[in-house]
Short mmCIF file of C-alpha atoms and ligand atoms in Angstrom, two decimals:
data_model
loop_
_atom_site.label_atom_id
_atom_site.label_comp_id
_atom_site.label_asym_id
_atom_site.label_seq_id
_atom_site.Cartn_x
_atom_site.Cartn_y
_atom_site.Cartn_z
CA MET Z 145 -125.52 83.35 -227.81
CA SER Z 146 -126.12 86.93 -228.61
CA LEU Z 147 -123.02 88.80 -228.05
CA TYR Z 148 -122.55 92.55 -228.40
CA LEU Z 149 -119.30 94.49 -227.88
CA GLY Z 150 -119.21 97.82 -226.28
CA LEU Z 151 -115.97 100.05 -225.88
CA ASP Z 152 -115.29 103.01 -223.91
CA SER Z 153 -112.47 105.35 -224.78
CA SER Z 154 -112.11 107.36 -221.75
CA THR Z 155 -109.29 109.86 -220.64
CA GLN Z 156 -107.24 107.12 -218.97
CA SER Z 157 -108.09 103.78 -220.59
CA LEU Z 158 -109.88 101.94 -223.28
CA SER Z 159 -112.32 99.33 -222.02
CA ALA Z 160 -114.23 96.62 -223.41
CA MET Z 161 -117.46 94.86 -222.31
CA VAL Z 162 -119.11 91.98 -224.08
CA ILE Z 163 -122.81 91.21 -223.19
CA ASP Z 164 -124.96 88.31 -224.17
CA THR Z 165 -128.51 89.51 -224.48
CA ALA Z 166 -129.81 85.78 -224.40
CA THR Z 167 -128.52 85.35 -220.87
CA ARG Z 168 -128.75 89.03 -219.82
CA ALA Z 169 -125.10 88.74 -218.72
CA ILE Z 170 -122.00 90.86 -218.84
CA VAL Z 171 -119.65 87.94 -220.20
CA PHE Z 172 -116.40 89.56 -220.54
CA GLU Z 173 -114.55 92.74 -219.51
CA ALA Z 174 -111.26 94.18 -220.37
CA SER Z 175 -109.32 97.30 -220.06
CA VAL Z 176 -106.07 98.85 -221.29
CA ASN Z 177 -104.60 101.54 -219.22
CA PHE Z 178 -102.69 104.09 -221.63
CA SER Z 179 -100.06 105.31 -219.44
CA GLU Z 180 -99.21 101.82 -218.23
CA ALA Z 181 -99.40 100.16 -221.49
CA PHE Z 182 -97.79 102.81 -223.58
CA PRO Z 183 -95.22 104.70 -221.51
CA GLU Z 184 -93.47 105.73 -224.86
CA TYR Z 185 -96.01 108.54 -225.39
CA GLY Z 186 -95.18 110.33 -222.24
CA THR Z 187 -98.59 110.67 -220.97
CA GLN Z 188 -99.82 111.10 -217.31
CA SER Z 189 -103.01 109.46 -216.84
CA GLY Z 190 -103.67 109.36 -220.46
CA THR Z 191 -102.88 113.10 -220.79
CA LEU Z 192 -100.10 115.13 -222.14
CA ARG Z 193 -99.17 118.31 -220.24
CA SER Z 194 -97.14 121.42 -221.02
CA ASP Z 195 -95.73 124.28 -219.09
CA ASP Z 196 -99.18 125.89 -219.51
CA PRO Z 197 -101.60 124.21 -217.08
CA ALA Z 198 -104.63 125.15 -219.32
CA VAL Z 199 -103.35 123.05 -222.40
CA VAL Z 200 -104.20 119.30 -222.12
CA HIS Z 201 -103.79 117.18 -225.08
CA ALA Z 202 -103.44 113.37 -225.77
CA PRO Z 203 -101.79 111.42 -228.47
CA PRO Z 204 -104.53 109.94 -230.94
CA LEU Z 205 -101.95 107.28 -232.02
CA MET Z 206 -101.87 105.86 -228.38
CA TRP Z 207 -105.75 105.32 -228.92
CA VAL Z 208 -105.04 103.38 -232.09
CA GLU Z 209 -102.60 101.03 -230.35
CA ALA Z 210 -104.89 100.68 -227.42
CA LEU Z 211 -107.62 99.52 -229.74
CA GLU Z 212 -105.47 96.59 -231.05
CA ALA Z 213 -104.44 95.81 -227.48
CA VAL Z 214 -107.79 95.50 -226.07
CA LEU Z 215 -109.13 93.55 -228.97
CA LEU Z 216 -106.43 91.08 -228.55
CA GLN Z 217 -107.96 90.62 -225.00
CA VAL Z 218 -111.48 90.40 -226.31
CA LYS Z 219 -110.20 87.62 -228.74
CA ASP Z 220 -108.55 85.56 -225.92
CA GLY Z 221 -111.93 86.03 -223.73
CA VAL Z 222 -114.81 85.41 -226.05
CA ASP Z 223 -115.63 83.76 -229.30
CA VAL Z 224 -115.23 86.94 -231.46
CA SER Z 225 -117.12 85.33 -234.42
CA GLN Z 226 -120.10 85.44 -232.38
CA ILE Z 227 -120.14 89.15 -231.82
CA LYS Z 228 -123.03 90.62 -233.80
CA ALA Z 229 -122.54 94.20 -233.40
CA VAL Z 230 -119.92 96.55 -232.01
CA SER Z 231 -120.39 100.25 -230.71
CA GLY Z 232 -118.51 102.63 -228.29
CA SER Z 233 -118.27 105.77 -226.43
CA GLY Z 234 -115.51 108.29 -226.11
CA GLN Z 235 -114.34 111.01 -223.83
CA GLN Z 236 -116.44 113.92 -225.00
CA HIS Z 237 -114.96 117.15 -226.69
CA GLY Z 238 -111.73 115.77 -227.88
CA SER Z 239 -110.74 116.25 -231.56
CA VAL Z 240 -108.94 114.44 -233.96
CA TYR Z 241 -107.32 116.08 -237.24
CA LEU Z 242 -106.44 113.99 -240.15
CA LYS Z 243 -105.09 114.67 -243.55
CA SER Z 244 -106.34 111.41 -244.99
CA PHE Z 245 -107.88 108.30 -243.88
CA PRO Z 246 -105.91 104.91 -245.09
CA GLU Z 247 -107.40 101.94 -246.68
CA LEU Z 248 -106.62 99.36 -243.95
CA ASP Z 249 -104.60 96.39 -244.48
CA ALA Z 250 -104.43 93.47 -242.29
CA SER Z 251 -100.92 92.58 -243.16
CA GLN Z 252 -99.66 95.80 -241.24
CA SER Z 253 -100.60 97.43 -237.74
CA LEU Z 254 -103.14 100.07 -237.39
CA LYS Z 255 -100.45 102.09 -235.65
CA SER Z 256 -98.08 102.00 -238.87
CA GLN Z 257 -101.18 102.78 -241.25
CA LEU Z 258 -102.42 105.73 -239.29
CA ALA Z 259 -98.98 107.21 -238.07
CA GLY Z 260 -98.63 109.50 -241.16
CA CYS Z 261 -102.25 110.64 -241.40
CA PHE Z 262 -102.66 113.35 -238.72
CA SER Z 263 -102.44 116.84 -239.46
CA ARG Z 264 -102.23 117.76 -235.84
CA GLU Z 265 -100.14 115.04 -233.87
CA THR Z 266 -101.91 115.58 -230.58
CA SER Z 267 -105.58 116.14 -229.76
CA PRO Z 268 -107.03 118.58 -227.43
CA ILE Z 269 -109.17 116.87 -225.01
CA TRP Z 270 -112.14 117.85 -222.44
CA MET Z 271 -109.50 118.86 -219.60
CA ASP Z 272 -108.03 121.65 -221.84
CA SER Z 273 -109.32 125.19 -220.74
CA SER Z 274 -107.05 127.27 -223.04
CA THR Z 275 -109.62 128.70 -225.46
CA SER Z 276 -111.38 131.63 -223.35
CA LYS Z 277 -110.48 134.07 -226.17
CA GLN Z 278 -112.23 131.86 -228.99
CA CYS Z 279 -115.25 131.04 -226.75
CA GLU Z 280 -115.69 134.71 -226.25
CA GLU Z 281 -115.53 135.37 -230.32
CA ILE Z 282 -117.94 132.43 -231.02
CA ARG Z 283 -120.25 133.62 -228.36
CA GLU Z 284 -120.23 137.30 -229.65
CA ALA Z 285 -120.67 136.01 -233.21
CA LEU Z 286 -123.84 133.94 -232.29
CA GLY Z 287 -125.23 136.86 -230.52
CA GLY Z 288 -124.26 136.41 -226.80
CA MET Z 289 -124.67 133.72 -224.04
CA GLN Z 290 -128.52 133.22 -224.38
CA ALA Z 291 -128.58 132.96 -228.24
CA THR Z 292 -125.47 130.58 -228.10
CA THR Z 293 -127.26 128.31 -225.65
CA GLU Z 294 -130.43 128.20 -227.54
CA ALA Z 295 -128.60 127.49 -230.88
CA THR Z 296 -126.25 124.94 -229.62
CA GLY Z 297 -127.39 123.59 -226.24
CA SER Z 298 -124.70 125.04 -224.32
CA ASN Z 299 -123.10 128.29 -223.78
CA THR Z 300 -119.51 128.28 -225.13
CA PHE Z 301 -117.08 126.34 -222.89
CA GLU Z 302 -113.27 126.10 -223.21
CA ARG Z 303 -113.36 122.37 -223.48
CA PHE Z 304 -116.01 122.36 -226.34
CA THR Z 305 -114.71 121.37 -229.60
CA GLY Z 306 -115.74 124.42 -231.59
CA PRO Z 307 -113.51 126.82 -229.68
CA GLN Z 308 -110.79 124.14 -229.76
CA ILE Z 309 -110.97 124.06 -233.45
CA ARG Z 310 -111.04 127.68 -233.81
CA LYS Z 311 -107.83 128.02 -231.72
CA PHE Z 312 -106.23 125.54 -234.11
CA TYR Z 313 -107.46 127.28 -237.14
CA GLN Z 314 -106.08 130.76 -235.88
CA GLU Z 315 -102.76 129.41 -234.52
CA GLU Z 316 -101.80 126.69 -237.05
CA PRO Z 317 -103.45 127.92 -240.38
CA GLU Z 318 -101.37 125.71 -242.70
CA ALA Z 319 -101.99 122.56 -240.67
CA TYR Z 320 -105.71 123.41 -240.34
CA ALA Z 321 -105.82 123.93 -244.26
CA GLU Z 322 -104.50 120.46 -244.83
CA THR Z 323 -106.80 118.89 -242.40
CA LYS Z 324 -109.39 116.87 -244.51
CA HIS Z 325 -111.31 115.17 -241.75
CA ILE Z 326 -112.19 116.54 -238.14
CA ALA Z 327 -113.30 113.77 -235.81
CA LEU Z 328 -114.30 113.49 -232.22
CA VAL Z 329 -112.59 110.71 -230.23
CA SER Z 330 -115.84 108.71 -230.55
CA SER Z 331 -116.08 109.19 -234.43
CA PHE Z 332 -112.49 108.48 -234.75
CA MET Z 333 -112.73 105.21 -232.94
CA ALA Z 334 -115.58 104.18 -234.84
CA SER Z 335 -113.92 105.07 -238.11
CA LEU Z 336 -111.11 102.84 -237.29
CA LEU Z 337 -113.53 99.98 -236.76
CA THR Z 338 -115.49 100.67 -240.01
CA GLY Z 339 -112.32 101.42 -242.00
CA LYS Z 340 -113.75 104.65 -243.34
CA PRO Z 341 -114.62 108.10 -241.73
CA VAL Z 342 -118.06 107.77 -239.77
CA GLY Z 343 -120.48 110.24 -238.66
CA ILE Z 344 -120.67 112.21 -235.31
CA ASP Z 345 -123.94 111.41 -233.27
CA PRO Z 346 -126.13 114.23 -231.65
CA GLY Z 347 -125.13 113.08 -228.12
CA ASP Z 348 -121.51 113.92 -228.86
CA GLY Z 349 -121.98 116.29 -231.56
CA ALA Z 350 -123.85 118.71 -228.93
CA GLY Z 351 -120.44 119.02 -227.24
CA MET Z 352 -119.02 121.07 -229.89
CA ASN Z 353 -120.90 124.29 -229.87
CA LEU Z 354 -121.44 123.75 -233.61
CA MET Z 355 -124.59 121.59 -233.65
CA ASP Z 356 -128.25 123.00 -234.21
CA ILE Z 357 -129.61 121.38 -230.95
CA GLN Z 358 -133.20 121.44 -232.18
CA ALA Z 359 -132.58 120.17 -235.93
CA LYS Z 360 -129.62 118.00 -234.84
CA GLN Z 361 -127.80 119.19 -238.02
CA TRP Z 362 -124.64 121.29 -238.26
CA HIS Z 363 -125.38 124.97 -237.41
CA ALA Z 364 -124.41 126.97 -240.44
CA SER Z 365 -123.68 130.26 -238.50
CA ALA Z 366 -121.64 128.40 -235.71
CA LEU Z 367 -119.51 126.71 -238.33
CA GLU Z 368 -119.00 130.17 -240.03
CA ALA Z 369 -118.09 131.76 -236.60
CA THR Z 370 -115.66 128.88 -235.76
CA ALA Z 371 -113.17 128.41 -238.88
CA GLU Z 372 -113.17 128.66 -242.51
CA ASP Z 373 -114.50 125.67 -244.73
CA LEU Z 374 -115.24 123.86 -241.46
CA GLY Z 375 -118.44 122.16 -243.02
CA SER Z 376 -116.37 120.43 -245.54
CA LYS Z 377 -113.99 118.87 -242.86
CA LEU Z 378 -116.63 117.52 -240.58
CA PRO Z 379 -118.55 114.22 -241.09
CA PRO Z 380 -122.29 114.16 -241.15
CA LEU Z 381 -124.32 113.92 -238.16
CA SER Z 382 -125.75 110.46 -237.78
CA PRO Z 383 -127.80 109.25 -234.88
CA SER Z 384 -126.08 106.71 -232.64
CA HIS Z 385 -128.23 103.72 -233.79
CA THR Z 386 -126.98 104.25 -237.39
CA VAL Z 387 -125.06 101.08 -238.67
CA ALA Z 388 -121.85 102.67 -240.01
CA GLY Z 389 -121.17 99.56 -242.12
CA ASN Z 390 -119.80 96.05 -241.49
CA ILE Z 391 -116.72 95.89 -239.38
CA ALA Z 392 -113.75 96.55 -241.44
CA SER Z 393 -112.08 93.36 -243.04
CA TYR Z 394 -108.85 94.32 -241.25
CA PHE Z 395 -110.81 93.27 -237.87
CA VAL Z 396 -112.12 89.97 -239.45
CA GLU Z 397 -108.90 88.98 -240.86
CA LYS Z 398 -106.76 89.84 -237.87
CA TYR Z 399 -109.27 89.19 -234.68
CA GLY Z 400 -111.74 86.69 -236.17
CA PHE Z 401 -114.79 88.83 -236.36
CA ASP Z 402 -117.71 87.73 -238.44
CA PRO Z 403 -117.69 89.64 -241.86
CA GLY Z 404 -121.41 90.42 -241.11
CA CYS Z 405 -120.64 92.03 -237.57
CA LYS Z 406 -122.15 95.56 -237.62
CA SER Z 407 -120.26 98.63 -236.74
CA ILE Z 408 -122.54 101.09 -235.03
CA VAL Z 409 -121.75 104.88 -234.74
CA TRP Z 410 -120.36 105.78 -231.21
CA THR Z 411 -121.25 108.56 -228.98
CA GLY Z 412 -119.80 110.51 -225.89
CA ASP Z 413 -119.23 108.75 -222.46
CA ASN Z 414 -122.00 110.72 -220.74
CA PRO Z 415 -124.74 109.98 -223.33
CA SER Z 416 -123.63 106.51 -223.44
CA SER Z 417 -124.02 106.21 -219.67
CA VAL Z 418 -127.54 107.45 -219.95
CA ILE Z 419 -128.28 104.23 -221.60
CA GLY Z 420 -126.00 102.08 -219.20
CA LEU Z 421 -127.76 103.50 -216.33
CA GLY Z 422 -131.15 102.54 -217.93
CA LEU Z 423 -132.48 106.36 -218.29
CA VAL Z 424 -134.23 105.44 -221.41
CA ALA Z 425 -137.55 107.28 -220.58
CA PRO Z 426 -138.01 111.22 -219.96
CA GLY Z 427 -138.00 112.23 -216.50
CA MET Z 428 -135.62 109.53 -215.58
CA THR Z 429 -132.65 111.18 -213.57
CA ALA Z 430 -129.30 109.93 -212.39
CA ILE Z 431 -127.17 111.85 -209.82
CA SER Z 432 -123.40 110.56 -209.54
CA LEU Z 433 -122.06 111.65 -206.11
CA GLY Z 434 -118.30 111.73 -206.85
CA THR Z 435 -115.52 114.31 -206.15
CA SER Z 436 -117.92 116.60 -208.13
CA ASP Z 437 -121.70 115.73 -208.12
CA THR Z 438 -123.19 115.31 -211.65
CA LEU Z 439 -126.76 115.19 -212.50
CA PHE Z 440 -128.00 113.82 -215.97
CA GLY Z 441 -131.01 112.52 -217.34
CA SER Z 442 -133.52 112.19 -220.12
CA MET Z 443 -135.66 114.91 -221.46
CA GLY Z 444 -138.41 114.54 -223.77
CA LYS Z 445 -138.20 117.76 -225.32
CA CYS Z 446 -135.28 120.05 -226.02
CA ALA Z 447 -135.16 122.81 -223.13
CA THR Z 448 -131.92 124.95 -222.80
CA ASP Z 449 -130.70 126.61 -219.53
CA PRO Z 450 -131.40 130.20 -219.65
CA ASN Z 451 -128.45 130.60 -217.12
CA GLY Z 452 -125.97 128.93 -219.62
CA GLU Z 453 -124.81 126.62 -216.84
CA GLY Z 454 -126.12 123.18 -217.77
CA HIS Z 455 -125.66 121.43 -221.05
CA VAL Z 456 -128.19 119.61 -223.30
CA PHE Z 457 -126.90 116.95 -225.52
CA GLY Z 458 -128.81 114.56 -228.00
CA SER Z 459 -129.75 111.23 -226.12
CA PRO Z 460 -129.05 107.91 -227.65
CA ALA Z 461 -132.63 107.04 -226.53
CA GLY Z 462 -133.77 109.33 -229.11
CA ASP Z 463 -134.76 112.66 -227.29
CA TYR Z 464 -132.44 114.77 -225.31
CA MET Z 465 -130.35 114.49 -222.14
CA THR Z 466 -128.97 117.05 -219.84
CA LEU Z 467 -125.53 117.28 -217.74
CA ILE Z 468 -125.25 119.53 -215.01
CA CYS Z 469 -121.91 119.38 -212.98
CA PHE Z 470 -121.47 120.64 -209.58
CA LYS Z 471 -117.80 120.92 -208.52
CA ASN Z 472 -118.32 120.81 -204.68
CA GLY Z 473 -119.49 117.26 -204.38
CA SER Z 474 -117.51 114.85 -202.12
CA LEU Z 475 -114.99 117.48 -202.15
CA ALA Z 476 -117.32 119.75 -199.79
CA ARG Z 477 -118.66 116.82 -197.83
CA GLU Z 478 -115.36 115.73 -196.99
CA ALA Z 479 -114.23 119.21 -196.09
CA ILE Z 480 -116.86 119.21 -193.45
CA LEU Z 481 -116.04 115.84 -192.30
CA ASN Z 482 -112.45 116.64 -191.82
CA GLN Z 483 -113.21 120.14 -190.22
CA TYR Z 484 -115.11 118.45 -187.46
CA GLY Z 485 -112.87 115.35 -187.11
CA LEU Z 486 -115.83 112.98 -188.02
CA GLY Z 487 -115.71 109.75 -189.73
CA TRP Z 488 -118.62 108.66 -192.39
CA GLU Z 489 -120.50 106.99 -189.30
CA GLY Z 490 -120.09 110.31 -187.24
CA PHE Z 491 -121.53 112.32 -190.48
CA SER Z 492 -124.30 109.92 -190.87
CA LYS Z 493 -125.07 110.06 -187.17
CA SER Z 494 -125.20 114.03 -187.42
CA LEU Z 495 -127.67 113.61 -190.33
CA ASP Z 496 -129.86 111.38 -188.11
CA GLU Z 497 -129.88 113.69 -185.12
CA THR Z 498 -130.68 116.90 -186.98
CA PRO Z 499 -134.27 117.61 -188.32
CA ALA Z 500 -135.30 118.24 -191.79
CA GLY Z 501 -134.98 121.90 -192.62
CA ASN Z 502 -132.13 122.05 -189.99
CA HIS Z 503 -134.05 124.95 -188.11
CA GLY Z 504 -133.66 127.28 -191.17
CA ALA Z 505 -129.67 126.99 -191.19
CA LEU Z 506 -128.27 127.44 -194.58
CA MET Z 507 -124.71 126.96 -196.18
CA LEU Z 508 -123.40 127.75 -199.54
CA PRO Z 509 -120.48 125.25 -199.56
CA TRP Z 510 -118.21 126.64 -202.14
CA PHE Z 511 -114.89 125.08 -201.03
CA GLU Z 512 -113.53 125.46 -204.42
CA PRO Z 513 -114.79 127.74 -207.27
CA GLU Z 514 -118.04 126.28 -208.33
CA ILE Z 515 -119.15 125.42 -211.80
CA VAL Z 516 -123.02 125.70 -211.17
CA PRO Z 517 -123.72 128.40 -210.06
CA HIS Z 518 -120.75 129.84 -211.73
CA VAL Z 519 -118.64 131.03 -208.72
CA LEU Z 520 -115.23 132.03 -209.37
CA THR Z 521 -114.24 133.21 -205.90
CA PRO Z 522 -114.54 130.24 -203.42
CA GLY Z 523 -115.91 130.80 -199.90
CA VAL Z 524 -118.20 128.99 -197.54
CA HIS Z 525 -121.22 131.10 -196.51
CA ARG Z 526 -123.47 130.48 -193.55
CA GLN Z 527 -126.78 131.71 -192.50
CA ASN Z 528 -128.62 131.10 -189.23
CA LEU Z 529 -125.78 128.53 -188.72
CA ASP Z 530 -123.26 128.38 -185.76
CA GLU Z 531 -120.11 127.15 -187.18
CA SER Z 532 -119.20 125.39 -183.98
CA ASP Z 533 -122.17 123.13 -184.39
CA ALA Z 534 -120.82 120.01 -186.27
CA ALA Z 535 -124.07 118.18 -186.73
CA ALA Z 536 -125.75 121.23 -188.21
CA ASN Z 537 -123.00 121.90 -190.52
CA CYS Z 538 -123.27 118.24 -191.70
CA ARG Z 539 -126.94 118.57 -192.49
CA ALA Z 540 -126.23 122.13 -194.05
CA VAL Z 541 -123.77 120.92 -196.54
CA VAL Z 542 -125.98 117.90 -197.67
CA GLU Z 543 -129.21 119.99 -197.82
CA ALA Z 544 -127.34 122.78 -199.87
CA GLN Z 545 -126.17 120.35 -202.40
CA MET Z 546 -129.49 118.75 -202.84
CA MET Z 547 -131.30 122.10 -202.99
CA SER Z 548 -128.80 123.36 -205.46
CA MET Z 549 -129.23 120.36 -207.77
CA LYS Z 550 -132.89 120.71 -207.44
CA LEU Z 551 -132.82 124.56 -208.27
CA HIS Z 552 -130.47 124.53 -211.07
CA SER Z 553 -132.16 121.58 -213.01
CA GLU Z 554 -135.55 123.12 -212.93
CA TRP Z 555 -134.95 124.61 -216.23
CA MET Z 556 -135.20 121.08 -217.77
CA GLY Z 557 -139.04 121.41 -217.23
CA GLU Z 558 -139.34 117.96 -216.05
CA ALA Z 559 -139.24 117.06 -212.40
CA PRO Z 560 -137.54 113.74 -211.80
CA THR Z 561 -140.03 110.86 -211.26
CA LYS Z 562 -137.36 108.50 -209.86
CA ILE Z 563 -133.62 109.14 -209.25
CA PHE Z 564 -130.86 106.55 -209.92
CA VAL Z 565 -127.81 107.36 -207.90
CA THR Z 566 -124.31 106.25 -208.17
CA GLY Z 567 -120.79 107.21 -207.04
CA GLY Z 568 -118.92 106.85 -203.67
CA ALA Z 569 -121.35 108.59 -201.38
CA SER Z 570 -124.41 106.89 -202.72
CA ALA Z 571 -123.61 104.13 -200.15
CA ASN Z 572 -124.73 106.65 -197.43
CA GLU Z 573 -128.55 106.21 -196.70
CA GLN Z 574 -128.79 109.48 -194.71
CA ILE Z 575 -127.68 111.46 -197.66
CA LEU Z 576 -130.04 109.49 -199.85
CA GLN Z 577 -132.74 110.40 -197.56
CA VAL Z 578 -132.11 114.10 -197.92
CA MET Z 579 -132.06 113.82 -201.70
CA ALA Z 580 -135.39 111.91 -201.76
CA ASP Z 581 -136.90 114.38 -199.51
CA VAL Z 582 -135.84 117.49 -201.43
CA PHE Z 583 -136.61 116.28 -204.83
CA ASP Z 584 -139.77 114.49 -203.47
CA CYS Z 585 -139.08 111.55 -205.38
CA PRO Z 586 -137.85 107.94 -204.77
CA VAL Z 587 -134.27 107.18 -204.84
CA HIS Z 588 -132.56 103.92 -205.91
CA ARG Z 589 -129.00 102.85 -205.45
CA PHE Z 590 -127.27 101.76 -208.73
CA GLU Z 591 -124.06 99.86 -208.98
CA SER Z 592 -122.60 100.94 -211.97
CA THR Z 593 -119.01 99.77 -212.71
CA ASN Z 594 -118.66 101.02 -216.28
CA SER Z 595 -121.88 102.51 -217.36
CA ALA Z 596 -120.55 104.09 -220.60
CA ALA Z 597 -119.26 100.61 -222.05
CA LEU Z 598 -122.32 98.84 -220.80
CA GLY Z 599 -124.29 101.60 -222.59
CA ALA Z 600 -122.12 100.96 -225.71
CA ALA Z 601 -122.87 97.36 -225.69
CA LEU Z 602 -126.51 97.95 -225.22
CA ARG Z 603 -126.74 100.45 -228.01
CA ALA Z 604 -124.79 98.09 -230.27
CA ALA Z 605 -127.67 95.46 -229.50
CA HIS Z 606 -130.35 98.05 -230.00
CA ALA Z 607 -128.90 99.18 -233.41
CA ALA Z 608 -128.68 95.68 -234.64
CA GLY Z 609 -132.40 95.16 -233.82
CA ALA Z 610 -132.02 93.19 -230.65
CA GLY Z 611 -135.09 94.74 -229.16
CA GLU Z 612 -136.90 97.92 -227.77
CA TRP Z 613 -134.95 99.97 -225.07
CA SER Z 614 -137.15 98.79 -222.23
CA ASP Z 615 -136.88 94.97 -223.04
CA LEU Z 616 -132.99 95.46 -223.80
CA ILE Z 617 -131.87 97.30 -220.38
CA HIS Z 618 -133.95 94.64 -218.37
CA GLY Z 619 -131.55 92.52 -216.41
CA PHE Z 620 -128.61 95.04 -217.16
CA THR Z 621 -129.43 98.24 -215.50
CA ASP Z 622 -131.76 97.08 -212.53
CA PRO Z 623 -131.19 99.16 -209.29
CA VAL Z 624 -129.80 97.21 -206.15
CA ALA Z 625 -132.74 95.16 -204.86
CA GLY Z 626 -134.23 96.74 -201.72
CA SER Z 627 -132.24 100.02 -202.28
CA GLU Z 628 -135.33 102.14 -202.78
CA ILE Z 629 -135.57 105.26 -200.40
CA LEU Z 630 -138.96 107.00 -200.42
CA PRO Z 631 -139.50 110.68 -199.63
CA LYS Z 632 -141.16 111.63 -196.53
CA HIS Z 633 -143.74 113.82 -197.55
CA GLU Z 634 -143.84 116.08 -194.43
CA HIS Z 635 -139.99 116.73 -195.14
CA ALA Z 636 -140.69 117.42 -198.84
CA ALA Z 637 -142.91 120.31 -197.72
CA ILE Z 638 -140.37 121.80 -195.59
CA TYR Z 639 -137.86 121.74 -198.51
CA ARG Z 640 -140.36 123.23 -201.08
CA ASP Z 641 -140.17 126.33 -198.98
CA LYS Z 642 -136.51 126.10 -198.06
CA VAL Z 643 -135.33 125.83 -201.48
CA LYS Z 644 -136.89 129.44 -202.20
CA ALA Z 645 -134.68 130.80 -199.11
CA TYR Z 646 -131.67 128.85 -200.45
CA GLN Z 647 -132.09 130.62 -203.72
CA VAL Z 648 -132.35 133.95 -202.30
CA PHE Z 649 -129.14 133.34 -200.14
CA GLU Z 650 -127.28 132.09 -203.24
CA GLN Z 651 -128.16 135.11 -205.38
CA ALA Z 652 -127.01 137.51 -202.57
CA MET Z 653 -123.64 135.76 -202.07
CA ARG Z 654 -122.66 135.16 -205.84
C1 XUL V 810 -118.45 116.28 -220.30
C2 XUL V 810 -117.12 116.22 -220.00
C3 XUL V 810 -116.43 114.85 -219.37
C4 XUL V 810 -115.94 114.03 -220.24
C5 XUL V 810 -115.17 112.86 -219.43
O1 XUL V 810 -118.96 117.43 -220.68
O2 XUL V 810 -116.26 117.04 -220.25
O3 XUL V 810 -117.40 114.26 -218.50
O4 XUL V 810 -116.84 113.59 -221.23
O5 XUL V 810 -114.67 111.91 -220.37
#
């Protein structure tokens, strides 16, 4: 048995996955839903809301309690003494503020030992968008959008940790002054498991607007632009394969872990998913077709988006990864489906009945304000497209989404050689054919259930020396057998030209 534990502390739940690298199997999974398990914290889907919809926090003590709850389940499910290493991933950008870190004592609960340690009782999380003022201040101090993007990997974004820290520093200066440790959700959870403050990895660190994206070190000017004395409150940046120490004796005594079990640095959920989806070599790209469509993948070298729309993070596989979020994903596909009273079968039939290129018809499907490209005023725009033609509109929305993804990921400088696709709409072969044709590369369906936790378990195994990435992922991240969709080269040629027309239309309408 070669057991490794991966945890994922997401917005709504804390999940655990145990893998056995000897048998290439996921041997145990468990999950604790925050709002259901701990109603006393008053969260909705794991989040605390206030009168201001832009402010979204969560109570870190709830995450502490959830760690004990999920480990109890793990203890009941597997022989914990056989777990060789543990790592995890956290929802990105959220921050935890501590006055002190306790010496853990197994005779008391984690909750009682952590309760008095926070200098800020609630943690701002990635859904918080209340820091526009601080974003502007930091961006200006760093020399504008382009300079900020080149320095930190992303333009300033409201949910990013630096602007959030600045807001705390400005609005609660005394509480900020008594803060000794600022952690991300990921490094906070890793610190609990290790029994001492643990480093932040460059995958999650890049989501702060505080890390020099090239050097993967704290960026002195960004720290200075954010808050006084910030450098002394942050842990070091440590690659996510760093062994932070052995698991704290608290967990040995209470849950039966082996004293030699390694506690590995955590990363963000998206960087961890890059491993859980098997994207361990440059050029490997995944697209998740969900409510929003998200494109992410591995990059061999660091390239930043000159338009400041996409993010670059460190990749746990060693180099870099990108994350680009397109808001009008299933949201737009479903809006069209509903407008024409079609089911998914009718939608697919429409794609079958219409030709690649759609006779030059174009749509900009901005049903909601769009993140990429940044469009604040929603609107659906059509060119050479008759609104009464249901089939042409179905093809137009899908072509638009794929062309937009291709166009807005070109700055990465590495065209994908293979795309792994996940998410609800990945079941639709006709949509995937358009994807394969527009990107001119094969598309594989991937049945990921919890790619972040799987990535964490695989990272634990990797950091503990269980093998190279290409060997380790084998059997865990294989695409669905027979799911490959190949591009049709005559179609790819049509889209090479059509993407240019789409770009012109998009620029005209923004
Ligand atoms: C990424 C982001 C979200 C969170 C969700 O930038 O904000 O994907 O990581 O957990």
